[in-house]
Short mmCIF file of C-alpha atoms in Angstrom, two decimals:
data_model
loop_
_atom_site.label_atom_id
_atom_site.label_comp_id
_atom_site.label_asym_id
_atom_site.label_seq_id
_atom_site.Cartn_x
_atom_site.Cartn_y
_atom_site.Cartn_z
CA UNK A 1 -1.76 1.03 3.03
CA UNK A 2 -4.45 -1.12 1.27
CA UNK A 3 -6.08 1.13 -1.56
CA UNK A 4 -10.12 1.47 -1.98
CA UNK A 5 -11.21 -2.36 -2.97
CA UNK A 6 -14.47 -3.18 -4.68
CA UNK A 7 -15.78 -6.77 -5.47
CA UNK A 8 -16.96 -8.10 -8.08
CA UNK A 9 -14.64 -6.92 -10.48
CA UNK A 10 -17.26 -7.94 -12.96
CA UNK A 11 -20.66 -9.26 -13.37
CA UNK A 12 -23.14 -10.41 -15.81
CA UNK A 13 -27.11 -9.67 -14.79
CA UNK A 14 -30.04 -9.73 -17.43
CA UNK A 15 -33.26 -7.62 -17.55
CA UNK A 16 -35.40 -7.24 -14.88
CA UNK A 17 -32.55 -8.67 -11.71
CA UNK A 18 -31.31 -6.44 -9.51
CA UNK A 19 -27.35 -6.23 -8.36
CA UNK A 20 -25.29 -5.49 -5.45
CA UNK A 21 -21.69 -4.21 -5.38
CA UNK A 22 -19.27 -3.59 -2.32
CA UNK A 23 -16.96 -1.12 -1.62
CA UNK A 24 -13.98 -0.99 1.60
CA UNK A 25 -12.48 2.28 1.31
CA UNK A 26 -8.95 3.01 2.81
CA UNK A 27 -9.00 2.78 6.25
CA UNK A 28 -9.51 5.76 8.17
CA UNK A 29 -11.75 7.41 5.33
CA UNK A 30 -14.99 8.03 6.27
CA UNK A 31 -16.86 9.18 2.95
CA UNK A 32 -17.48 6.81 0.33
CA UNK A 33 -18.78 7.88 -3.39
CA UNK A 34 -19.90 6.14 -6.19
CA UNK A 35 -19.62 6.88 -9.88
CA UNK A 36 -21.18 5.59 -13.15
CA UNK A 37 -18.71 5.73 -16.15
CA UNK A 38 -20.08 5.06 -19.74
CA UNK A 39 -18.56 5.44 -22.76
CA UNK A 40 -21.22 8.38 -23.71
CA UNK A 41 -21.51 9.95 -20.49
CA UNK A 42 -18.45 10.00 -18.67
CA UNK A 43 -17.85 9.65 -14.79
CA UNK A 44 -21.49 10.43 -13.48
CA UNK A 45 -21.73 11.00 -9.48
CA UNK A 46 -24.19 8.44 -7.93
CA UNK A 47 -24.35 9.42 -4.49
CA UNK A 48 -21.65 9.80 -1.38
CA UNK A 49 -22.08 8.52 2.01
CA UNK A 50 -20.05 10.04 5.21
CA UNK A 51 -20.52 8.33 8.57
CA UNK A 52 -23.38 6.03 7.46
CA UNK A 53 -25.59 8.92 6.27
CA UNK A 54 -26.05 9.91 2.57
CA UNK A 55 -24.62 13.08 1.65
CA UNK A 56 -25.05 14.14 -1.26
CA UNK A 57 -27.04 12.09 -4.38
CA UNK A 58 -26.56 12.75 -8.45
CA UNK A 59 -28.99 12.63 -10.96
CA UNK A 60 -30.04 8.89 -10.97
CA UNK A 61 -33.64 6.97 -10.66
CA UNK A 62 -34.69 5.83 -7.12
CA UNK A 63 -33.81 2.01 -8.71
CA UNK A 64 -30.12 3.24 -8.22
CA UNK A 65 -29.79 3.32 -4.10
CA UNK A 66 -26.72 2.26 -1.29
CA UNK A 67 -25.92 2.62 2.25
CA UNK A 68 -22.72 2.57 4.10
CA UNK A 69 -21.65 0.57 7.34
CA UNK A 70 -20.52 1.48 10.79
CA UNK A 71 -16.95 0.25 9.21
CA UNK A 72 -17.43 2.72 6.54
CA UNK A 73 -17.57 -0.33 3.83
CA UNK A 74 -20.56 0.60 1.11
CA UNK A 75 -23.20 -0.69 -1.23
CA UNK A 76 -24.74 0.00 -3.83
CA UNK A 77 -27.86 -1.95 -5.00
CA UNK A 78 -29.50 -1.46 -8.53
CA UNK A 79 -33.12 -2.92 -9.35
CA UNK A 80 -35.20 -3.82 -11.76
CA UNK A 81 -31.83 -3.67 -14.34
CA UNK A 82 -31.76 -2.38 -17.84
CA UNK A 83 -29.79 -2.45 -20.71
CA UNK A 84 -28.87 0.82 -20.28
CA UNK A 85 -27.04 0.22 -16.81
CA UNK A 86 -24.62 -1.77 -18.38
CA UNK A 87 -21.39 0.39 -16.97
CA UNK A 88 -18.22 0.31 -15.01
CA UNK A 89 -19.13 1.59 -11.40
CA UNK A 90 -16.37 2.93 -9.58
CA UNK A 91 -16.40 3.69 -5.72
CA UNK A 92 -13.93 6.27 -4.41
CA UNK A 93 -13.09 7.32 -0.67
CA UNK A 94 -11.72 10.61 0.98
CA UNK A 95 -10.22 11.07 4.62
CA UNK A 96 -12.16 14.92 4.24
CA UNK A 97 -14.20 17.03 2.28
CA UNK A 98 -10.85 18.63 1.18
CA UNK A 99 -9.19 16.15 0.21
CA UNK A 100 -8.49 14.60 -3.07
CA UNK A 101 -11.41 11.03 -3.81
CA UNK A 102 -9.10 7.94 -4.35
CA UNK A 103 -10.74 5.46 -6.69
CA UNK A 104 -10.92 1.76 -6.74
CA UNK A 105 -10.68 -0.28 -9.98
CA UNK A 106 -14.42 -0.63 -10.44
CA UNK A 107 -16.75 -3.35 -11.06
CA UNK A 108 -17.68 -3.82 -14.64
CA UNK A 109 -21.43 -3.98 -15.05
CA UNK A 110 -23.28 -5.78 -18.19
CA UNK A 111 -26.43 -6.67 -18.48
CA UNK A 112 -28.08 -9.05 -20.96
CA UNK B 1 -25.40 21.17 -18.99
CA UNK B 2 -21.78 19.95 -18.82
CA UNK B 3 -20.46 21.97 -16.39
CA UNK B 4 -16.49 20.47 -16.59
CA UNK B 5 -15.92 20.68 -20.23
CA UNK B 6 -12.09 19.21 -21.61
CA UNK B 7 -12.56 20.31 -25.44
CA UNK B 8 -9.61 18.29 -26.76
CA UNK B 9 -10.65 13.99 -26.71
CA UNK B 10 -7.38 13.09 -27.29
CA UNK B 11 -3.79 14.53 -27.62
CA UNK B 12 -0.46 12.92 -29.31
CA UNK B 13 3.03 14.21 -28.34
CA UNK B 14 6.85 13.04 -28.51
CA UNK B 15 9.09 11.72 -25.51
CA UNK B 16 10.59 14.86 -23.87
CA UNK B 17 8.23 17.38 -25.03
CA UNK B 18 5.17 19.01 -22.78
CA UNK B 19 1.75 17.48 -22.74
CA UNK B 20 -0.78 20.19 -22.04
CA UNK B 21 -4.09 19.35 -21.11
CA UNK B 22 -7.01 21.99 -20.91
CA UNK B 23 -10.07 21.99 -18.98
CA UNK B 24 -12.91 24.67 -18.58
CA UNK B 25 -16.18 25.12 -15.92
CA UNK B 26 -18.85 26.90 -15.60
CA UNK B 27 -19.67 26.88 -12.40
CA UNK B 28 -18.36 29.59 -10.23
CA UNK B 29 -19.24 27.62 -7.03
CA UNK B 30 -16.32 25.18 -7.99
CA UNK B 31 -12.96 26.23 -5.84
CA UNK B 32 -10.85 22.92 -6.07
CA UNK B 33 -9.80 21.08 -8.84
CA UNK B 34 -8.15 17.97 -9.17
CA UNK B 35 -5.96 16.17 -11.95
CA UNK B 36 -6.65 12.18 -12.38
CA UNK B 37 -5.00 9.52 -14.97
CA UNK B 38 -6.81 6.31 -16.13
CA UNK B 39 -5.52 3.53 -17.60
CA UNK B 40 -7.67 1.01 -18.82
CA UNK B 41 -9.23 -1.48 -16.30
CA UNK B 42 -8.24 0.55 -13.80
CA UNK B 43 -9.64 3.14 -11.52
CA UNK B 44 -8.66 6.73 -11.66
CA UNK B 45 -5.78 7.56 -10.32
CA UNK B 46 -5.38 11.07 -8.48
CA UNK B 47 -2.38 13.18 -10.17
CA UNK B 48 -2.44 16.51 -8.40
CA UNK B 49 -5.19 19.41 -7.07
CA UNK B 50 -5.25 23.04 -6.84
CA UNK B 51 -7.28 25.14 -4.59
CA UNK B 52 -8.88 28.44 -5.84
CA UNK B 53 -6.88 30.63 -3.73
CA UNK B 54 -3.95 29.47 -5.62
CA UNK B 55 -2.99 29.70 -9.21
CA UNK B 56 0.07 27.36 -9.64
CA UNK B 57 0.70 23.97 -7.70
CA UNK B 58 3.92 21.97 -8.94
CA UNK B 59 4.09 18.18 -8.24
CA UNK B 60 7.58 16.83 -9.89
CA UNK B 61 6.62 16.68 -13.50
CA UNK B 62 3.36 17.81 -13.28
CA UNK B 63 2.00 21.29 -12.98
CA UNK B 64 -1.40 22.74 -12.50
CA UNK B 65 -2.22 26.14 -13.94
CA UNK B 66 -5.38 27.49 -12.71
CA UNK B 67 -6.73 31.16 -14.24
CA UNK B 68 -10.45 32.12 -12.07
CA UNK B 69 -11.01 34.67 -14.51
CA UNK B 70 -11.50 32.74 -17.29
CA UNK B 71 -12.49 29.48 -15.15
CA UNK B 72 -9.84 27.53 -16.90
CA UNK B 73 -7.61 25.20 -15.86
CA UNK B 74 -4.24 23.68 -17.53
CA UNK B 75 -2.08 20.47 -16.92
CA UNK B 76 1.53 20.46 -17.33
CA UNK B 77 3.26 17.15 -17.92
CA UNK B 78 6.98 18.14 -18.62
CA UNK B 79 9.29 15.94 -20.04
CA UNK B 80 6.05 13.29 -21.23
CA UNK B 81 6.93 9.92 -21.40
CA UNK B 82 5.52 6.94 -22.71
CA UNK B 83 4.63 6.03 -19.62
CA UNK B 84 1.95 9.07 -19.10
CA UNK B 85 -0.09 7.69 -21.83
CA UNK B 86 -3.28 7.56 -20.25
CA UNK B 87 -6.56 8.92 -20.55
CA UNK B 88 -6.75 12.24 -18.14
CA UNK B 89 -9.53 13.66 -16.56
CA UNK B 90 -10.18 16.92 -14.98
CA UNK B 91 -12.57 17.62 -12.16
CA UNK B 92 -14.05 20.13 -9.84
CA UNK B 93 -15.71 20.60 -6.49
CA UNK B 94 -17.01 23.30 -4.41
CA UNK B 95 -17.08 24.06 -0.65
CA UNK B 96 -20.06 25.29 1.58
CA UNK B 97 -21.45 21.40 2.07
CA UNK B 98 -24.45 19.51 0.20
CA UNK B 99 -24.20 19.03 -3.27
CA UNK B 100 -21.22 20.99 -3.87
CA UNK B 101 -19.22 18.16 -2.24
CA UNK B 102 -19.08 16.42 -5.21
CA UNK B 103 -16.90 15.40 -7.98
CA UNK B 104 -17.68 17.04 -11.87
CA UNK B 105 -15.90 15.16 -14.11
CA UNK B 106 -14.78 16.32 -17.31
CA UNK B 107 -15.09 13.72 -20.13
CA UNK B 108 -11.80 13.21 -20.37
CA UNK B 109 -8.52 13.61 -22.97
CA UNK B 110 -6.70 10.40 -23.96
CA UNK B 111 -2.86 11.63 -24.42
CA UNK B 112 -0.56 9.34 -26.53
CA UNK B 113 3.51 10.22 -26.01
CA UNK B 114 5.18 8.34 -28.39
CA UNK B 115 8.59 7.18 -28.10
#
């Protein structure tokens, strides 16, 4: 069974551009969350998306936003970058709310 | 207001012996927890979760201790090997819907087990 798989696995933006990363979570799961990790902060929760509807959203600006597809793929878009959103974003999927988030590898985030 | 807090950044031990890694909330909303290793360049990989109603879940060489009283939470790695050297991160959820859905990630202990 193919495990959650996000593309790119990195990127290079600068200032100012905005981004968009993709996410195709294991088949048959139909919530999809997204994480920040930084060195400082840790794994911060973005937002999570069941059944094309957001769920549940963290602590980040409006430039931070995503959506999920009918297939349950998602993406997350970032705008107006900063230097400070350089970060590896990972996207994780669950068949049910109890049941454990499996992670993908991430897309690696740096901005000039 | 960290509300997943893993005290101990990193943790050495030798081949054989038991890796214990600690992790304490603050939130009393939280009833499952969940175990995940990361290597780098890689995602998180899930280890092994507990529910609140129980206070013991055993997964081959890994066991999770969790004590509601004093909202703390243990992992058991017995014998370590090299192999477990990782960084390992703890996290909790709660029920009842909305936000308590989510994931609060601890910061994380890197565990060496040297041969």
């Amino acid at each position: 069974k193919a495990g959650v798989t996000q593309t790119p696995r990195y990127l290079i933006k600068t200032r100012g551009q905005q981004v968009t990363l993709s996410c195709s979570p294991i088949s048959g799961h139909r919530s999809v969350s997204w994480y920040q990790q930084t060195p400082g902060q840790g794994l911060q929760f973005l937002f999570e998306y069941f059944s094309e509807t957001q769920r549940n959203k963290g602590n980040f600006p409006g430039r931070f936003s995503g959506r999920q597809f009918s297939n349950s793929r998602s993406e997350m878009n970032v705008s107006t970058l900063e230097l400070g959103d350089s970060a590896l974003y990972l996207c994780a999927s669950r068949a049910s709310s109890n049941q454990p988030q499996h992670f993908g590898d991430g897309t690696r985030l740096s901005i000039l | 207001d960290q509300q997943v807090k893993q005290n101990s950044p990193s943790l050495s031990v030798q081949e054989g012996r038991i890796s214990i890694l600690n992790c304490d909330y603050t939130n009393s909303m939280f009833d499952y927890f969940l175990w995940y290793k990361k290597y780098p360049a890689e995602g998180p990989t899930f280890l092994i979760s507990i529910s609140s109603i129980k206070d013991k879940n055993e997964d081959g060489r890994f066991t999770v201790f969790l004590n509601k009283s004093a909202k703390h939470l243990s992992l058991h790695i017995v014998p370590s090997q090299p192999g477990d050297s990782a960084v390992y991160f703890c996290a909790a959820s709660g029920a009842g819907g909305g936000s308590n859905y989510k994931l609060t990630f601890g910061k994380g202990t890197l565990l060496t087990v040297n041969p």
